[in-house]
Each structure stands twice: as structure tokens, then as C-alpha cells.
PDB file of C-alpha atoms in Angstrom:
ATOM      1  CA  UNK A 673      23.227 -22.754   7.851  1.00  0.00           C
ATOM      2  CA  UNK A 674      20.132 -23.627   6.148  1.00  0.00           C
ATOM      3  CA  UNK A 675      18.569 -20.075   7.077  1.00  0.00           C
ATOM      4  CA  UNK A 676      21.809 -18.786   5.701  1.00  0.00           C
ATOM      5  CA  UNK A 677      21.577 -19.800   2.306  1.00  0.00           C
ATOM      6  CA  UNK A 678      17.720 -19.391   2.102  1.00  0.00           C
ATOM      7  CA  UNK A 679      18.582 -15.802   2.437  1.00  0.00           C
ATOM      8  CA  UNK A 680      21.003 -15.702   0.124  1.00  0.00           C
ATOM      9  CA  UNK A 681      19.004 -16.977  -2.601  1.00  0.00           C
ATOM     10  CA  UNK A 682      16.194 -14.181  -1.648  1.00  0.00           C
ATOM     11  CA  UNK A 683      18.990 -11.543  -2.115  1.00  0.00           C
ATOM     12  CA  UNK A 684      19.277 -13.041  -5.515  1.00  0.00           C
ATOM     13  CA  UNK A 685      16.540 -11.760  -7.529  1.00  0.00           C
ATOM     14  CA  UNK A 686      16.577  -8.183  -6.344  1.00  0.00           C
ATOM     15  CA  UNK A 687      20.112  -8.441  -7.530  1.00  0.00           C
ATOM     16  CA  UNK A 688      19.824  -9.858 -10.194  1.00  0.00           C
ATOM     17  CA  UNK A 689      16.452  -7.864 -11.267  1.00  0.00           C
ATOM     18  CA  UNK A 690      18.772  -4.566 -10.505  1.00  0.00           C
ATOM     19  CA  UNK A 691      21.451  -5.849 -12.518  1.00  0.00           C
ATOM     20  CA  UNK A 692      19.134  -5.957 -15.672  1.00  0.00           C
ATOM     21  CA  UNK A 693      17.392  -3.007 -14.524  1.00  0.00           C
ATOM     22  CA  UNK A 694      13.918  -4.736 -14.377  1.00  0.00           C
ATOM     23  CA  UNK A 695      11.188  -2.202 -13.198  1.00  0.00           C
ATOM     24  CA  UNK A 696       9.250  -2.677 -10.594  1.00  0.00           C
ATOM     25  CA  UNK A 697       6.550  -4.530 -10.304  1.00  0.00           C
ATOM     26  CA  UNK A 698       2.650  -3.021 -11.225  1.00  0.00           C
ATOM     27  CA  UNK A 699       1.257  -2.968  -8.207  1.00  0.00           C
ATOM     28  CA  UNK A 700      -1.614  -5.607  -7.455  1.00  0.00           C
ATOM     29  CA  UNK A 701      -5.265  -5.157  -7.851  1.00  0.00           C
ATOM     30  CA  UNK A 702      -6.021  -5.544  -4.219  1.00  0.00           C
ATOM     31  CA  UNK A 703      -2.971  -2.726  -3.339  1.00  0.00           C
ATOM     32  CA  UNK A 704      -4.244  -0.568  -5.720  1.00  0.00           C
ATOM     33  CA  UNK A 705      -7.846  -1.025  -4.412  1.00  0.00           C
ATOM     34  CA  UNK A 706      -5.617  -0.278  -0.516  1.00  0.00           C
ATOM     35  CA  UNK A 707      -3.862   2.344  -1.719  1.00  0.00           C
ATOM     36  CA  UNK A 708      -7.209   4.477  -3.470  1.00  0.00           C
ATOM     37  CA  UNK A 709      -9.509   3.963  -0.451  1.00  0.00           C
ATOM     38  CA  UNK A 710      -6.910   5.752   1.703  1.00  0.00           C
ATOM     39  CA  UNK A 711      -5.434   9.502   2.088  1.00  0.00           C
ATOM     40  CA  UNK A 712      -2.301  11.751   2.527  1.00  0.00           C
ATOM     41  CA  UNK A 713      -0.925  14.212   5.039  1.00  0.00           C
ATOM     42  CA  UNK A 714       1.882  16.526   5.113  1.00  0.00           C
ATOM     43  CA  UNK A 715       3.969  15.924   7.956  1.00  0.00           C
ATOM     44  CA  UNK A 716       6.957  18.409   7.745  1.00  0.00           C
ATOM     45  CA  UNK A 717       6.713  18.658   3.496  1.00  0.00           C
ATOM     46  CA  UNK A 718       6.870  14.761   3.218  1.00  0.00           C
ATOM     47  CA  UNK A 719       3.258  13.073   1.944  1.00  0.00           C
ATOM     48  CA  UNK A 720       2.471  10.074   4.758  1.00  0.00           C
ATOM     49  CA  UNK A 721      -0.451   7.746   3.615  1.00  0.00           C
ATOM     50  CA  UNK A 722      -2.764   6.452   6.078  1.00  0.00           C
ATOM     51  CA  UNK A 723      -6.196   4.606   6.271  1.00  0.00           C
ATOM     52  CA  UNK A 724      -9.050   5.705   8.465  1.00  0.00           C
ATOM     53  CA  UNK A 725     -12.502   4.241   8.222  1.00  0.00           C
ATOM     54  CA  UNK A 726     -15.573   4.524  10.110  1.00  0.00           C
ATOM     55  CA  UNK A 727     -17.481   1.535  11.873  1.00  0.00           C
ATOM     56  CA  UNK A 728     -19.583   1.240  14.422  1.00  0.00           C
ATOM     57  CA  UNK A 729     -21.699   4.126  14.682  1.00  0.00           C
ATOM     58  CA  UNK A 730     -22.221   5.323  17.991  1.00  0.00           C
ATOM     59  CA  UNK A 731     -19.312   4.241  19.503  1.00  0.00           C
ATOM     60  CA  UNK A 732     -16.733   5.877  20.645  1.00  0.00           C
ATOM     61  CA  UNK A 733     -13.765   3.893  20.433  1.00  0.00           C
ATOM     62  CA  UNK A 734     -10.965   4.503  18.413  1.00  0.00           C
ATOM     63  CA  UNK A 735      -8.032   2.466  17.538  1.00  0.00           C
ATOM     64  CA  UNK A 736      -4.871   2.856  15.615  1.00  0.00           C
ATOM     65  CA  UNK A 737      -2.744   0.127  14.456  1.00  0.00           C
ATOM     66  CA  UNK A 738       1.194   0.656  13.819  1.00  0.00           C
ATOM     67  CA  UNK A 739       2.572  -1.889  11.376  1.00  0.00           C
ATOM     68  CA  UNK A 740       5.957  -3.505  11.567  1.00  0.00           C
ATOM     69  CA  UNK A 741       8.950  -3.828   9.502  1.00  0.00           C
ATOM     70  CA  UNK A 742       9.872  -4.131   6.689  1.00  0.00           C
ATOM     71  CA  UNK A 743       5.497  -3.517   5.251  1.00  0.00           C
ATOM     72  CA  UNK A 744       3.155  -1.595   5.814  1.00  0.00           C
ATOM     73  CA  UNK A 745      -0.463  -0.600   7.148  1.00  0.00           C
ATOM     74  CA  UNK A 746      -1.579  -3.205   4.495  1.00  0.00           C
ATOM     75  CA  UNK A 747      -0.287  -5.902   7.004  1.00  0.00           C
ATOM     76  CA  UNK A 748      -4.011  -5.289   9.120  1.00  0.00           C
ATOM     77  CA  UNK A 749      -6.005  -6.094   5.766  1.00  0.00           C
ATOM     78  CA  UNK A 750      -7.232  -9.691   6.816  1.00  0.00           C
ATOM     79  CA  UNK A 751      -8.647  -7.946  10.425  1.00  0.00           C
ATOM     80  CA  UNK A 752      -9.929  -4.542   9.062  1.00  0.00           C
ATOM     81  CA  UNK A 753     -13.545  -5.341   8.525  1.00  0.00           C
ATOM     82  CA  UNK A 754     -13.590  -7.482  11.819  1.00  0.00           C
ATOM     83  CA  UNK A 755     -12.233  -4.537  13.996  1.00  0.00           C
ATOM     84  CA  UNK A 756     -14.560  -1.743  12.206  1.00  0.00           C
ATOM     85  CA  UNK A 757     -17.577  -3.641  13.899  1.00  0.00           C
ATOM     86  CA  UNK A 758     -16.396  -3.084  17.118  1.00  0.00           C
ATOM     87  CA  UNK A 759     -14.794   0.083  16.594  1.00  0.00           C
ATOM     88  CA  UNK A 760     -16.216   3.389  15.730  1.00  0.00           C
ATOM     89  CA  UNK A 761     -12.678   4.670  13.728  1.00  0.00           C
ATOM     90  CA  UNK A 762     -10.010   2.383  13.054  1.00  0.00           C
ATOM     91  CA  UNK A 763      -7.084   3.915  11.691  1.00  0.00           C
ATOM     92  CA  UNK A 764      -3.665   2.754   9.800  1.00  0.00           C
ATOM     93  CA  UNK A 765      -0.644   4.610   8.666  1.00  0.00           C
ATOM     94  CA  UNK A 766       2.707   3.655   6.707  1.00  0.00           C
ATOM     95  CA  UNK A 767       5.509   5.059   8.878  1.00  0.00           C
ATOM     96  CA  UNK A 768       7.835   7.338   6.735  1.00  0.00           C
ATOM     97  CA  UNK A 769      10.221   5.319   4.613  1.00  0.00           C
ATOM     98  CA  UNK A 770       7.512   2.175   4.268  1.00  0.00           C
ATOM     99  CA  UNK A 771       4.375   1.443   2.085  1.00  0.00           C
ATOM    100  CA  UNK A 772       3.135   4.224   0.058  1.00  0.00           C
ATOM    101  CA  UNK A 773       4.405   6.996   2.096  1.00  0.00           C
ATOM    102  CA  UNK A 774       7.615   9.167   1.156  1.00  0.00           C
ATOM    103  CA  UNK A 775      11.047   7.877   1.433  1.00  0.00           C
ATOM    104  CA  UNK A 776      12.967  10.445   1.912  1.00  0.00           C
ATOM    105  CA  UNK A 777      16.981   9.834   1.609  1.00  0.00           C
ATOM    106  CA  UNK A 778      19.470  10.714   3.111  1.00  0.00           C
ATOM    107  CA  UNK A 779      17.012  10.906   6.404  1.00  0.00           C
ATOM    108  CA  UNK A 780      17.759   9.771   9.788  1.00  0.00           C
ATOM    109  CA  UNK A 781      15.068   7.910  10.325  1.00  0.00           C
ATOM    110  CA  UNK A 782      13.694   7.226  14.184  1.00  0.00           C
ATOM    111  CA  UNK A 783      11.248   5.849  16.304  1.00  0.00           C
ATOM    112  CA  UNK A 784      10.863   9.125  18.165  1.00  0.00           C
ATOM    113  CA  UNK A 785      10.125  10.810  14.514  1.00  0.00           C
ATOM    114  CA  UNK A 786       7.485   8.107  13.900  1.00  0.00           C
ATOM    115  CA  UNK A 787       5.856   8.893  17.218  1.00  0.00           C
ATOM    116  CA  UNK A 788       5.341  12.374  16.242  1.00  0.00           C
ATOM    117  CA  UNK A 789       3.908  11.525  12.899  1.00  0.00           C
ATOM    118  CA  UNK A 790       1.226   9.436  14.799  1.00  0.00           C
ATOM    119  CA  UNK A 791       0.854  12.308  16.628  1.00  0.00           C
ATOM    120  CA  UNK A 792       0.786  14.522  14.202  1.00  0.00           C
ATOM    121  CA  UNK A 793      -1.776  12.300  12.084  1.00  0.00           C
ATOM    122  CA  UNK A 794      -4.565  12.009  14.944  1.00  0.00           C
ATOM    123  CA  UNK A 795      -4.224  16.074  14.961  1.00  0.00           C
ATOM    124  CA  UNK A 796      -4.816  15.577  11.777  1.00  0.00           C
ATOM    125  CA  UNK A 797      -7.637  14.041  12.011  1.00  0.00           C
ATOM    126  CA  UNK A 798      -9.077  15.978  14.906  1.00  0.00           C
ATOM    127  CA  UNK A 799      -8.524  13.416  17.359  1.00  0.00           C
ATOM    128  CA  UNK A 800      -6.076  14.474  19.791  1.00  0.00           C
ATOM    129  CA  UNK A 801      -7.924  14.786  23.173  1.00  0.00           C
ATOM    130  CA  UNK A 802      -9.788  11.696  21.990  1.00  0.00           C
ATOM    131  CA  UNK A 803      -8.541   8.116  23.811  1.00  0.00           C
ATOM    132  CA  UNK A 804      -6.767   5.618  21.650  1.00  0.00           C
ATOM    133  CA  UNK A 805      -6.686   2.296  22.055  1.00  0.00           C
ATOM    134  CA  UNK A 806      -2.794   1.142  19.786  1.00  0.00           C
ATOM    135  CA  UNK A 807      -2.397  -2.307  18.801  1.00  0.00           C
ATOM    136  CA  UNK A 808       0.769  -2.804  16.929  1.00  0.00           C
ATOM    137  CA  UNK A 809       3.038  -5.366  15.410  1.00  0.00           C
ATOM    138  CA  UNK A 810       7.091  -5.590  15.814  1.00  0.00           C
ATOM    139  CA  UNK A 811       8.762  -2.487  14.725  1.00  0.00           C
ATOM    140  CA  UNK A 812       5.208  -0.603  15.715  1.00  0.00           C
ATOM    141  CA  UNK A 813       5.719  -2.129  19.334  1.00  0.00           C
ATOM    142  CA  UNK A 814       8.770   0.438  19.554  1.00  0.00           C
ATOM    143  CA  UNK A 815       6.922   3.485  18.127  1.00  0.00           C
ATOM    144  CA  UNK A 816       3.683   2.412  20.702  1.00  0.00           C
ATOM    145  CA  UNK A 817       6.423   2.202  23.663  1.00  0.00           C
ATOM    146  CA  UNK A 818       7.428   5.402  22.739  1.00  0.00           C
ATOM    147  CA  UNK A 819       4.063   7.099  22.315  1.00  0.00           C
ATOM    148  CA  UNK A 820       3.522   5.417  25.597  1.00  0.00           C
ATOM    149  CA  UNK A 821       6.263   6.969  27.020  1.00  0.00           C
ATOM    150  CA  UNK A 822       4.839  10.523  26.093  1.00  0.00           C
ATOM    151  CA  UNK A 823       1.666   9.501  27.611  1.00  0.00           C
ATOM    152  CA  UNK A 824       3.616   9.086  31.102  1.00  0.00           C
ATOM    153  CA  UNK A 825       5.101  12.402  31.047  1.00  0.00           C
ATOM    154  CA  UNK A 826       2.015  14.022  30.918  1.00  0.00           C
ATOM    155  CA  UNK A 827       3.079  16.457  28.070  1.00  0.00           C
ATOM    156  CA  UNK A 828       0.764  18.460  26.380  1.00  0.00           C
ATOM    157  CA  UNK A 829      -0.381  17.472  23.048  1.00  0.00           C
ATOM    158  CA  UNK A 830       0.319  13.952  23.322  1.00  0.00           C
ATOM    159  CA  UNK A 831      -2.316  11.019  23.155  1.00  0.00           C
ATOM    160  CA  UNK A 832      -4.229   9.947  25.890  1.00  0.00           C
ATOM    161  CA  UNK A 833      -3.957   5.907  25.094  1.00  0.00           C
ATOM    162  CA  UNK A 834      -6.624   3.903  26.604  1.00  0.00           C
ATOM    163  CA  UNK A 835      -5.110   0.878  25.917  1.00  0.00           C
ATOM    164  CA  UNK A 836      -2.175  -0.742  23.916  1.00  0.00           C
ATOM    165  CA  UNK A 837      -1.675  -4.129  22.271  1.00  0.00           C
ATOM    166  CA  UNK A 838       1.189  -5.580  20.975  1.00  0.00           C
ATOM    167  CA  UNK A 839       2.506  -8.239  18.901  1.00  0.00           C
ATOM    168  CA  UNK A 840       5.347 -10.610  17.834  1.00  0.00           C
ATOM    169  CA  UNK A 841       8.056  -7.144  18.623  1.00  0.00           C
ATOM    170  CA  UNK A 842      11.547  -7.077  19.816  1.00  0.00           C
ATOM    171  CA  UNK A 843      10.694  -4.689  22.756  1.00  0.00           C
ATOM    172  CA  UNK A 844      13.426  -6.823  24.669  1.00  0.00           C
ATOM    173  CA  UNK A 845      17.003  -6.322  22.973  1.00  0.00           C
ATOM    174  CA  UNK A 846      18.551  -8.367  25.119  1.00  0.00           C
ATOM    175  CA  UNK A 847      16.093 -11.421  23.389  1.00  0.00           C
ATOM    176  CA  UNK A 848      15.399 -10.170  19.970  1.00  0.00           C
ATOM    177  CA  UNK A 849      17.340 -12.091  17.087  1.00  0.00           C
ATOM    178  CA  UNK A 850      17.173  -9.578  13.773  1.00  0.00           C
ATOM    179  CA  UNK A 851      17.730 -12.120  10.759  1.00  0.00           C
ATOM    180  CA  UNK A 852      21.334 -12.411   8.564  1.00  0.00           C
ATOM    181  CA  UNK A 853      19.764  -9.740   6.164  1.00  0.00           C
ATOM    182  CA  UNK A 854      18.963  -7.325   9.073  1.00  0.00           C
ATOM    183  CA  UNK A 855      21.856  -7.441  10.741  1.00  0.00           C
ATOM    184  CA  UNK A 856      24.438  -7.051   7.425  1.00  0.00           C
ATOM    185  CA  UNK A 857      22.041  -3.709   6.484  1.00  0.00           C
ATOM    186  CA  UNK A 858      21.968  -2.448   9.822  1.00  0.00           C
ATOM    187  CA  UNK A 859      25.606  -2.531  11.031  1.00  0.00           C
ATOM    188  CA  UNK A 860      27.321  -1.379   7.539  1.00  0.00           C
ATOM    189  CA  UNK A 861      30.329  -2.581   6.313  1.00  0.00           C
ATOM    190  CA  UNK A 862      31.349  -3.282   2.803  1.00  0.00           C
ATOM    191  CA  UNK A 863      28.248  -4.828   1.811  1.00  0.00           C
ATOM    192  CA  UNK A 864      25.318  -2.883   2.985  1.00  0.00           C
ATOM    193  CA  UNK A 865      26.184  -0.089   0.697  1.00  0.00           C
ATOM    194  CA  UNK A 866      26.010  -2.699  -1.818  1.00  0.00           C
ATOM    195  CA  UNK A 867      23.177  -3.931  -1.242  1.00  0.00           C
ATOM    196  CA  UNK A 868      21.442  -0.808  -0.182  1.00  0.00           C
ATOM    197  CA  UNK A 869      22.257   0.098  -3.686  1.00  0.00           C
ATOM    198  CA  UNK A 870      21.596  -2.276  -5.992  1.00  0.00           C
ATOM    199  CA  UNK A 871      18.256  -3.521  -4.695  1.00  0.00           C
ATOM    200  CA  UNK A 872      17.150  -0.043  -4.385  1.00  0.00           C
ATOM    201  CA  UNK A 873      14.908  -0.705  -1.315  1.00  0.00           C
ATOM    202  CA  UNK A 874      14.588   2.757   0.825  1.00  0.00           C
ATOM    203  CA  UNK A 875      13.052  -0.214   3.361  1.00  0.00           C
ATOM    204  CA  UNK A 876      16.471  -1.651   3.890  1.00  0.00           C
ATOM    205  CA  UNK A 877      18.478   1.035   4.053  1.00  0.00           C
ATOM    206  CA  UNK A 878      20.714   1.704   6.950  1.00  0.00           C
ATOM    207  CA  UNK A 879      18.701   4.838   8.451  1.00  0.00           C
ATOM    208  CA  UNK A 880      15.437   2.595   8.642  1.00  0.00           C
ATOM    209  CA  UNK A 881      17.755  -0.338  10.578  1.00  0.00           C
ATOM    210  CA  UNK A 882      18.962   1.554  12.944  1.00  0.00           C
ATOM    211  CA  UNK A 883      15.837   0.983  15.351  1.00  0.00           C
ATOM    212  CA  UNK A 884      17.371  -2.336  16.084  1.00  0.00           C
ATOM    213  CA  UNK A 885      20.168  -0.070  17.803  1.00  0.00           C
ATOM    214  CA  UNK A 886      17.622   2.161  19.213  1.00  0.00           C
ATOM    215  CA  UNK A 887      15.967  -0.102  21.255  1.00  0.00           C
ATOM    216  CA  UNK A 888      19.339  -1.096  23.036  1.00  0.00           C
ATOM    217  CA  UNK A 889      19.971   2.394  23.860  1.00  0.00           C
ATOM    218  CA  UNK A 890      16.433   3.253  24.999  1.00  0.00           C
ATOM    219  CA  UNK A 891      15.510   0.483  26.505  1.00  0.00           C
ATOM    220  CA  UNK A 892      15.417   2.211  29.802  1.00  0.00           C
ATOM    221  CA  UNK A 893      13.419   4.589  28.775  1.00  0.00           C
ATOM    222  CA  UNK A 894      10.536   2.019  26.692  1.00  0.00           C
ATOM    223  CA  UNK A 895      10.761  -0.836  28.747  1.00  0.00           C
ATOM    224  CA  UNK A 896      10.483   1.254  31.830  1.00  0.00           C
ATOM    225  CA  UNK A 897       7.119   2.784  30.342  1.00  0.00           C
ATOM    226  CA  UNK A 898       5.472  -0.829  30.302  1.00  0.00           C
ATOM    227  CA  UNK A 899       6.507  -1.696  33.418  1.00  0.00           C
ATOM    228  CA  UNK A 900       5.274   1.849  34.715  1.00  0.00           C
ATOM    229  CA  UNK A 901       1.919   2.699  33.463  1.00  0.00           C
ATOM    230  CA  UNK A 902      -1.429   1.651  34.573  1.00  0.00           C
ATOM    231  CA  UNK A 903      -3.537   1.268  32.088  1.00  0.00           C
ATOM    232  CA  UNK A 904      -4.466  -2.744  30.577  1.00  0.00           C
ATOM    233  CA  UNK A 905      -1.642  -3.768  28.218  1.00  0.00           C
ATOM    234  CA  UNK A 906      -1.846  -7.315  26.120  1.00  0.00           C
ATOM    235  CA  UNK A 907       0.491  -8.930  24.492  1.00  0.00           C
ATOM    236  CA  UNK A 908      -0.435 -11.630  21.350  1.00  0.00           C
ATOM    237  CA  UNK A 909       2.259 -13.823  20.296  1.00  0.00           C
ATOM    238  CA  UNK A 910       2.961 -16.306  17.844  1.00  0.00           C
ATOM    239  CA  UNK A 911       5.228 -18.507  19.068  1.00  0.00           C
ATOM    240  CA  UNK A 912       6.998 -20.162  16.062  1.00  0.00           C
ATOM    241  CA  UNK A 913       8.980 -16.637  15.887  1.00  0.00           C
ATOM    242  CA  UNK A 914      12.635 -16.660  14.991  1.00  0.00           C
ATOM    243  CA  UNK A 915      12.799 -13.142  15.816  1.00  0.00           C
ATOM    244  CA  UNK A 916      11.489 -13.084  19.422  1.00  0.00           C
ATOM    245  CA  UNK A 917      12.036 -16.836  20.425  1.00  0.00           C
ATOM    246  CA  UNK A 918      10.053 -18.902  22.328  1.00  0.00           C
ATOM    247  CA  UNK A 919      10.251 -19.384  25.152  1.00  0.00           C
ATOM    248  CA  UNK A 920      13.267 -17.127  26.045  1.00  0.00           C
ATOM    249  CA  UNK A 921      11.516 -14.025  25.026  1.00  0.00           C
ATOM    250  CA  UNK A 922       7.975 -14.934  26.942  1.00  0.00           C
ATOM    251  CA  UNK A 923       9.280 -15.793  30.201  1.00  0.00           C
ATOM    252  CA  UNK A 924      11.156 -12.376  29.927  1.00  0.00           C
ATOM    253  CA  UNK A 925       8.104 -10.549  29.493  1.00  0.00           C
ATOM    254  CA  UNK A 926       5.967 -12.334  31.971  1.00  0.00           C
ATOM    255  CA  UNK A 927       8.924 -11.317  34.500  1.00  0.00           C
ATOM    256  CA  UNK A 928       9.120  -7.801  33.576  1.00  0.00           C
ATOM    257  CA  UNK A 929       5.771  -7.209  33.159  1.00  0.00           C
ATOM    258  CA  UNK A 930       2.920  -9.635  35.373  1.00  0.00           C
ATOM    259  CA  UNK A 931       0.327  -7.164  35.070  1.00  0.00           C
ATOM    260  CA  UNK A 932       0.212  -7.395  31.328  1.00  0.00           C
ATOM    261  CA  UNK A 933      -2.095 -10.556  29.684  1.00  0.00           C
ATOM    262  CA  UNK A 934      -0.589 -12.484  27.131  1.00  0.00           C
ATOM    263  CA  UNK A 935      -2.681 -14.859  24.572  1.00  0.00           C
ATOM    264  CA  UNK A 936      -0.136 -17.051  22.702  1.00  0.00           C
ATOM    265  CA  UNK A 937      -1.419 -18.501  19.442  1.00  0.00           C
ATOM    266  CA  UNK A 938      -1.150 -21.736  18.111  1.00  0.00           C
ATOM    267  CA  UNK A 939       2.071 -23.494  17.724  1.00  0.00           C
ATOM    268  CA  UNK A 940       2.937 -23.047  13.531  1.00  0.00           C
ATOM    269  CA  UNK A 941       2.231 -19.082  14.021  1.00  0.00           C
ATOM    270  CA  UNK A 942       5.166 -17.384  13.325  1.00  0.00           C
ATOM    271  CA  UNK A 943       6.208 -13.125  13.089  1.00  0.00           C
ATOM    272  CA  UNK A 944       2.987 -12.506  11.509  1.00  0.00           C
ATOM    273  CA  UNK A 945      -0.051 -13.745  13.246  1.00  0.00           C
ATOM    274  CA  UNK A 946      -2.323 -11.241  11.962  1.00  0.00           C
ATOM    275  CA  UNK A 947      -1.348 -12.355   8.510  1.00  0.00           C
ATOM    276  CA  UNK A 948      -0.784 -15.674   9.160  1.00  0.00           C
ATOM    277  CA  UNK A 949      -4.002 -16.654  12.000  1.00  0.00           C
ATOM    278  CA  UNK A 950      -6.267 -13.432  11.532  1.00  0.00           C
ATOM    279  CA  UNK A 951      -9.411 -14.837  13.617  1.00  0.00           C
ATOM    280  CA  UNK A 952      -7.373 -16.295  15.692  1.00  0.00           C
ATOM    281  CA  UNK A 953      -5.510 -12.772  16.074  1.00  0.00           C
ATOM    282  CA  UNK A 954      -9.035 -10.970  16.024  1.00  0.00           C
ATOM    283  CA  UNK A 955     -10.241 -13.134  18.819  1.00  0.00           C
ATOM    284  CA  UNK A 956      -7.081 -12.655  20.824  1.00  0.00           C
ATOM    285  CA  UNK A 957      -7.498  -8.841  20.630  1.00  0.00           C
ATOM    286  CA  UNK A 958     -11.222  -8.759  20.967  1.00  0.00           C
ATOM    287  CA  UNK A 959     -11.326 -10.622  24.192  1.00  0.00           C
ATOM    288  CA  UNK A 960      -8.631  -8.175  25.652  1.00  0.00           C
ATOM    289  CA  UNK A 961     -10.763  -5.014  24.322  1.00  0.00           C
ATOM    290  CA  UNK A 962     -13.721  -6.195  26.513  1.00  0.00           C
ATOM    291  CA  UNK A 963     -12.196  -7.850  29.150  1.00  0.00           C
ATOM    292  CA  UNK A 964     -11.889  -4.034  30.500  1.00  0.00           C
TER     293      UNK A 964
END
């Protein structure tokens, strides 16, 4: 009940802010300051906004980091610098629909889509035949399954991963608890029109929800890729999450996938451990990286 009602008052200033037709806010000197240091692409006419910056020189590792929902490639900010000293490129993107990249509507947005745009970013870049190492967060687990998936097949023009890391996602439906707000947006009904409307979020519309029912009807097909390929796969979890609870949703991944390390981070880290325990995220991820 309590999460009920906390939700409800969130709602409440959007509302209310539409109601009175309050502009949006300016944005904030240190999104401004992540928003000119990075670039655009066209994928298909729509402008997608991504970071790539160069580290270590002489390496040659590369890594690309999927964000979750409902933010953006900002959410790496606090482990940036600490992953460009290990990493020759590390590179970001806002999926379309999120951050500062276009939101088109109507648009049936996918996970499959967003694969291609990663795709269609590191061909971008030049870095196609190059070998990736993804670490991603929640709704970025999906898009890495997927990508992974790709990989499998062996089909031309997709990435050659080296290695994937993910975080704090609901790659198991069958364990993954979207919030009240979620859930209302995502399966319709009188008021997600509503609020779809009045808070004038392209982030919570419908179109972007519907990868909650995507993952139920390929989970075959992403699950299986885990469980399937070869290469080292890590999982970091915070284990205060109400979305993937503990310990329901670890003992189903230790089960479906033993190959795959885990490092689970202290006990008052929630859905955001990068944001929320950076070194402790950093450390996590760096001691995977060269444990291979």
C-alpha cells in the first residue's frame, strides 16, 4: 500500500505541472556539459545521440554500455572516467525514445529496433569487425540479449561481442516485478492514455512499455542465448531491487545459467548500482574484465 500511494503522489506533479502548462525544466549544467561533449547519427531519418570517448591509448578494448529504462546513457556518468583508463573507446548511446535522442510518435518501439541501432552506431563509428565487450543495465540487458542473440547466428554484419555484463535487468519474466506506474502505462486501459497525455513523457508511453511484454514472448529466444553461448558473461546485482527481487530472481539465474559469475553488492543497493555504489560497481566489473 505504502508503495501505492508513494506513486501516486509522484504522478502528481507531472499532472499537475501539465495542468498549468509549466514548461519544462532548463536542463542542468552538468546535462548540458553531457549533452555538448557528445554526437548524433542518423539512423533511418531519426537523430540518435551517443557518447564515445577515447582512453587508454594502445589498447584495444572497446566497450559499449546500454542504459536502462526509463534514462539514459547519462546513467554511466559516475563510472565514465574509471572505465576510460582501462578501456581504449568506451561508448554510450540513448536508445530511440530516451535521453536526448528523437522520440518519434506514433512508433512501435522494440528491442530488436534498438539492437540494430547499436548496430548501426558501431558502423558508424567504424567498428563493426572490432570485438565489444557490452555491459548494460535493466532494459539494456534485453537489447544486449538480443545483440547476443545475433552474435549466435553467425549473421553477417553483426557484432562480434567479447564479453557482456549485465545489471539489476528483468531478463527473467517469470521473476521481474514492473512497478504500479509500469504496469498501468504498459497494459492500457482508461488511464494510460491519460496519463500518456497529460504528462507528456514519450518515455512512458505505451510503445516504449511494451518490452515488458517482449521479454515474455521472447524469452525463448534471449534466455536461450545466455544459456547457449560461450563466451564469459557476469552478472552485478544490487540486491535491495524491487524490480528483480532477491533472492527469487538470483537463485533463478544461478540455475539457468552456472557458467555465468555473479558479484552481488552490498545490501542497501537497489535498481541502480552504478548510480547508487559506482566503485563498488567499477570494481565489480573490473575484476570480471581481467579475470579473462
Amino acid at each position: 500500500m505504502r508503495e501505492w500511494w508513494v506513486q501516486v503522489g509522484l504522478l502528481a506533479v507531472p499532472l499537475l505541472a501539465a495542468y498549468l502548462h509549466i514548461p519544462p525544466p532548463q536542463l542542468s549544467p552538468a546535462l548540458h556539459s553531457w549533452k555538448s561533449s557528445g554526437k548524433f547519427f542518423t539512423y533511418k531519418g531519426l537523430r540518435i545521440f551517443y557518447q564515445d570517448s577515447v582512453g587508454v591509448v594502445g589498447s584495444p578494448e572497446i566497450v559499449v554500455l546500454l542504459h536502462g529504462f526509463p534514462t539514459s546513457s547519462y546513467d554511466w556518468y559516475k563510472i565514465w572516467e574509471g572505465l576510460t583508463l582501462r578501456f581504449h573507446r568506451v561508448i554510450a548511446l540513448d536508445f530511440l525514445g530516451f535521453g536526448f535522442s528523437d522520440k518519434p510518435r506514433p512508433h512501435h518501439y522494440s528491442i530488436f529496433e534498438q539492437a540494430s541501432i547499436v548496430e548501426a552506431l558501431l558502423r558508424h563509428l567504424g567498428l563493426q569487425n572490432r570485438r565489444i565487450n557490452l555491459l548494460s543495465h535493466d532494459y539494456g540487458d534485453t537489447v544486449a540479449q538480443e545483440l547476443l542473440y545475433r552474435y549466435k547466428q553467425n549473421r553477417s554484419g553483426r557484432l562480434t561481442i567479447k564479453s557482456l555484463c549485465l545489471s539489476n535487468g528483468g531478463i527473467f519474466p517469470e521473476t521481474h516485478r514492473p512497478l504500479l506506474l509500469q504496469k498501468l502505462l504498459k497494459d492500457g486501459g482508461v488511464l494510460s492514455p491519460i496519463l500518456t497525455r497529460l504528462m507528456n513523457f514519450f518515455v512512458f508511453s505505451r510503445g516504449l512499455l511494451q518490452y515488458i511484454n517482449q521479454r515474455k514472448k521472447f524469452r525463448r529466444r534471449w534466455v536461450g542465448a545466455l544459456a547457449s553461448v560461450t563466451i564469459p558473461i557476469h552478472f552485478i546485482y544490487g540486491p535491495l531491487d524491487p524490480v528483480n527481487p532477491y533472492p527469487e530472481f538470483l537463485e533463478l539465474y544461478r540455475k539457468t545459467l552456472p557458467r555465468s559469475t555473479v558479484s552481488i553488492l552490498d545490501d542497501h543497493i537497489s535498481h541502480y548500482p552504478q548510480l547508487e555504489d559506482p566503485m563498488g560497481f567499477l570494481n565489480a566489473y573490473m575484476g570480471f574484465i581481467n579475470s579473462f
